[in-house]
Short mmCIF file of C-alpha atoms in Angstrom, two decimals:
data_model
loop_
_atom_site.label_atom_id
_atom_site.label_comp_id
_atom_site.label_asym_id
_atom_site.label_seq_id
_atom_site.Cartn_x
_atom_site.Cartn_y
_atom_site.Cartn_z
CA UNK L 13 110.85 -17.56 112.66
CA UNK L 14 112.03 -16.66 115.83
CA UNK L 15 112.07 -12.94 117.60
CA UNK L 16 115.62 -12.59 116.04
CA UNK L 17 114.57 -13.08 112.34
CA UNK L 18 111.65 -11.08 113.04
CA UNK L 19 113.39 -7.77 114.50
CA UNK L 20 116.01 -8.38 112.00
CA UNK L 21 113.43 -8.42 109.32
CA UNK L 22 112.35 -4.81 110.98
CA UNK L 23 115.34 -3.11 111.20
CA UNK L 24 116.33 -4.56 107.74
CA UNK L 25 113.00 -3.06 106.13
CA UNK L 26 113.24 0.13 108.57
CA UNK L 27 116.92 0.51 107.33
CA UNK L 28 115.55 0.45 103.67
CA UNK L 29 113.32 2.60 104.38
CA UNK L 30 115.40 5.11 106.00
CA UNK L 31 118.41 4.68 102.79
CA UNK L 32 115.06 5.49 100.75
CA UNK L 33 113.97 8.54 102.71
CA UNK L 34 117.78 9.33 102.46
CA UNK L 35 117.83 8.84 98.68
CA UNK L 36 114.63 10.71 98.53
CA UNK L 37 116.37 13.60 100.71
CA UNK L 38 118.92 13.84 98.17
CA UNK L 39 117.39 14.19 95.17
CA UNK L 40 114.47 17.05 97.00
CA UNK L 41 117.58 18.72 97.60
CA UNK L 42 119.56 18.32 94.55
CA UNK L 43 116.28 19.43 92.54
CA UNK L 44 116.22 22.45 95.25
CA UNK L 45 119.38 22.93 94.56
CA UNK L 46 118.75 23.33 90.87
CA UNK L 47 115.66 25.70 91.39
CA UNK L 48 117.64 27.81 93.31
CA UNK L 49 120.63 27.64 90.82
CA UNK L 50 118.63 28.76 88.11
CA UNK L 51 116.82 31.45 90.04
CA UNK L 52 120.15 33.09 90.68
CA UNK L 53 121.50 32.48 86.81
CA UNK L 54 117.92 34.41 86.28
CA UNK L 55 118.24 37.29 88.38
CA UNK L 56 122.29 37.81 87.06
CA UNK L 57 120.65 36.98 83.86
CA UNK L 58 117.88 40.41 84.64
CA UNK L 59 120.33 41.95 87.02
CA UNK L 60 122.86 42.26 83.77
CA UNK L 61 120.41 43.46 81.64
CA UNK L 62 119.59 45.94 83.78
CA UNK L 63 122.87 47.26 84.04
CA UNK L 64 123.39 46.46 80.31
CA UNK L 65 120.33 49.36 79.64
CA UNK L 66 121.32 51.68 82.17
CA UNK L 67 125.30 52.22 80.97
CA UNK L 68 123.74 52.00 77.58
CA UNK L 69 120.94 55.03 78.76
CA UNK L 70 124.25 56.66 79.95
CA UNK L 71 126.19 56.51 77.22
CA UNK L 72 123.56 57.57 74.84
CA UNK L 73 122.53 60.61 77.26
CA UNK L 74 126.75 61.63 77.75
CA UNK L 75 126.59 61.21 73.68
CA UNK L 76 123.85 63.21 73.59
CA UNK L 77 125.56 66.16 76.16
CA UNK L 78 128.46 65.77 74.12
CA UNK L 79 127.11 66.22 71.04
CA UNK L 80 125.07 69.65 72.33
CA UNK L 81 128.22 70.94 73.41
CA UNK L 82 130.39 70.45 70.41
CA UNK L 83 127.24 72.13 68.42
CA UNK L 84 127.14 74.35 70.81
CA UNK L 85 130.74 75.68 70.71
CA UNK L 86 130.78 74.90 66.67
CA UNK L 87 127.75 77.82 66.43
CA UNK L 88 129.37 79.96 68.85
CA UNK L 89 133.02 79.78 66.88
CA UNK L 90 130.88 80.10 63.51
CA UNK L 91 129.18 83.32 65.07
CA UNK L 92 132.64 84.66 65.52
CA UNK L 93 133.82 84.02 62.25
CA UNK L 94 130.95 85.76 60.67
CA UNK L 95 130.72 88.53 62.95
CA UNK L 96 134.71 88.59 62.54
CA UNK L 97 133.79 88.59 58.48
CA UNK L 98 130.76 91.80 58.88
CA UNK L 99 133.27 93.81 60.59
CA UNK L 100 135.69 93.20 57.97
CA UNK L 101 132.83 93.98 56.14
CA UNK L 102 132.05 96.97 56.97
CA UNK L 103 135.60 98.51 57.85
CA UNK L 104 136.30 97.60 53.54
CA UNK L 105 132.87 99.93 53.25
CA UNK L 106 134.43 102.97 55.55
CA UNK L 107 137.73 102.31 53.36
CA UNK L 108 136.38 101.87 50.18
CA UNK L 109 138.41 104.30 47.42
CA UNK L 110 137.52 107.85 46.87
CA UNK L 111 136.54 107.07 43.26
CA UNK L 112 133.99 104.05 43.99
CA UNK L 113 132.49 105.68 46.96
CA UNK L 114 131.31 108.44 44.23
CA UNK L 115 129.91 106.30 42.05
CA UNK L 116 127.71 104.21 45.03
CA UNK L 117 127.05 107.79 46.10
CA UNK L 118 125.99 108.91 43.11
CA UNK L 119 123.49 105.86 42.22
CA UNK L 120 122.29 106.26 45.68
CA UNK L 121 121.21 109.75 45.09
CA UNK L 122 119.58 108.99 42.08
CA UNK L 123 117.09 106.55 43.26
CA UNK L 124 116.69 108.64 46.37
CA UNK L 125 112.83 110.23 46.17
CA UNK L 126 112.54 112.07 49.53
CA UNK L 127 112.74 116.03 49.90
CA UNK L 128 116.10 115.65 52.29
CA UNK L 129 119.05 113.94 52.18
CA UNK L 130 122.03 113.21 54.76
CA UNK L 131 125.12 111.95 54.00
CA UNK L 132 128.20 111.11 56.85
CA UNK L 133 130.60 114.29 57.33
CA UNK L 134 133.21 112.55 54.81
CA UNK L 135 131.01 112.93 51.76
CA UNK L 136 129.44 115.73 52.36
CA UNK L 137 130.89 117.59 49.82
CA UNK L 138 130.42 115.26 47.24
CA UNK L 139 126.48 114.81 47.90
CA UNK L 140 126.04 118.35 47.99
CA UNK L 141 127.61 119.40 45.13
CA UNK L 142 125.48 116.38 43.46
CA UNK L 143 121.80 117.42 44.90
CA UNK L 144 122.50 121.27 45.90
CA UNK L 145 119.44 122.38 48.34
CA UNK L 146 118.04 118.66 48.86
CA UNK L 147 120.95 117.98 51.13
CA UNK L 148 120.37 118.91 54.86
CA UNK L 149 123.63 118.23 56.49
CA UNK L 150 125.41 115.33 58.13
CA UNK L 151 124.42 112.00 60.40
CA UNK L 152 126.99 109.59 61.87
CA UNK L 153 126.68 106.76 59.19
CA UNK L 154 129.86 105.05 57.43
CA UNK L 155 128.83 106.05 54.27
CA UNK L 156 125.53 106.12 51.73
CA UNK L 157 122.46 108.49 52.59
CA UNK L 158 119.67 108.62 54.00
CA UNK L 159 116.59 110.75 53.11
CA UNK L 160 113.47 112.02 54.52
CA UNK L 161 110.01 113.81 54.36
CA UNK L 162 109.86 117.56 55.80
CA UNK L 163 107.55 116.24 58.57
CA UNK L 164 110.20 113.79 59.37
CA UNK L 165 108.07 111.16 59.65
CA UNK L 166 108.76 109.09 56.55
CA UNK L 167 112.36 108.20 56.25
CA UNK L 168 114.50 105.63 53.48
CA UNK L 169 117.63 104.29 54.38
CA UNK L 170 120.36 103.75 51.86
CA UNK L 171 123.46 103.65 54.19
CA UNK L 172 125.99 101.67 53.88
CA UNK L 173 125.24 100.11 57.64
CA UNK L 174 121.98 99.47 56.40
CA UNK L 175 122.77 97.54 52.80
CA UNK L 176 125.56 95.75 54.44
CA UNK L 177 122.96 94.27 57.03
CA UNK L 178 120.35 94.15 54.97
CA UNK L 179 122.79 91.89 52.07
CA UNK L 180 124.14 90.06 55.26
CA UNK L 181 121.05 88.88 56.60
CA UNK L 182 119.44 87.72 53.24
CA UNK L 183 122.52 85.67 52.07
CA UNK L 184 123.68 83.98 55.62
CA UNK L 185 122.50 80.52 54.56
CA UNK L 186 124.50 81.24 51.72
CA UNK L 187 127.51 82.55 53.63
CA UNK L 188 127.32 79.94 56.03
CA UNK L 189 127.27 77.25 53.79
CA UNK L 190 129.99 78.85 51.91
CA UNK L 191 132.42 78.75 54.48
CA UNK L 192 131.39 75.84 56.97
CA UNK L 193 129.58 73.41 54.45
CA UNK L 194 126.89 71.09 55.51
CA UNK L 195 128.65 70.04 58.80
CA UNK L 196 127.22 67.34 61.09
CA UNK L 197 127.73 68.12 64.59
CA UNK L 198 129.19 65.75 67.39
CA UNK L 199 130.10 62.06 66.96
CA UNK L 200 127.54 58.52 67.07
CA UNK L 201 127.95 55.79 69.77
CA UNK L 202 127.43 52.47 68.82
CA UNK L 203 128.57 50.94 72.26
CA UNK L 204 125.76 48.18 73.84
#
């Protein structure tokens, strides 16, 4: 084997080694590759969930607003109505016929226990003629009396103001759910 055969031989093997180192090169960096590939698929992977919970936090927080507002207006137009319904209320009571007013007058009297009574300036008449001395003149009330102790200290109410609030406040469930139902306020997301 001569010098020739020999360096041949050497450049041969060094030239296999280097298309192996290449080779090797390749496939570090194809596997790199990969790795980082799949890194980046992860993070859009965790980068979209992210985002995926946050719009969905955001949507269910607008819902949320949303919904408080609509209850909030649907309470505030349901107060109107009702208030809009006791003043009706209580405008019927101030116009209520000559005939029935007597009568409510005159059961009113009746159960009425205290040494003085007051009636408004419209029905004065009537409650004095009905209770002569008891009656001590007139208050600015729709209609009913009210009565009292001589010391003034103990006092019943039995005006009309008074029954209409007092029949109001006991039956507003009732009222409410007489005119507005069981309602359920605002509207459900099912986005994300």
């Amino acid at each position: 084997m001569g010098k020739s055969t020999v360096a041949d031989e050497v450049i041969k093997d060094a030239k296999k080694l280097a298309k192996n180192y290449e080779e090797q090169l390749v496939e570090k960096k194809k596997i790199k590759l990969q790795d980082i590939d799949y890194a980046i698929d992860k993070l859009k992977l965790k980068k979209q969930e992210y985002l995926k919970d946050k719009i969905s936090l955001l949507v269910k927080t607008d819902t949320s607003r949303t919904n408080l507002e609509i209850k909030r207006k649907r309470l505030k137009m349901e107060q109107d109505v009702l208030g809009e319904i006791f003043e009706n209320a209580r405008s019927k009571l101030d116009n209520v016929e000559l005939e029935k007013r007597n009568i409510i007058l005159k059961k009113l009297t009746s159960v009425a226990e205290l040494e003085y009574i007051f009636s408004n300036k419209k029905d004065e008449k009537y409650v004095r003629n009905l209770i002569g001395e008891k009656y001590k003149g007139n208050i600015n009330i729709l209609g009913g009396i009210s009565t009292g102790d001589s010391t003034g200290k103990i006092k019943e109410d039995f005006t009309f103001e008074s029954i209409l609030d007092y029949v109001f406040e006991n039956n507003l469930k009732e009222i409410r759910d007489i005119l507005f139902g069981d309602v359920e306020y605002g509207f459900k997301c099912s986005i994300l």
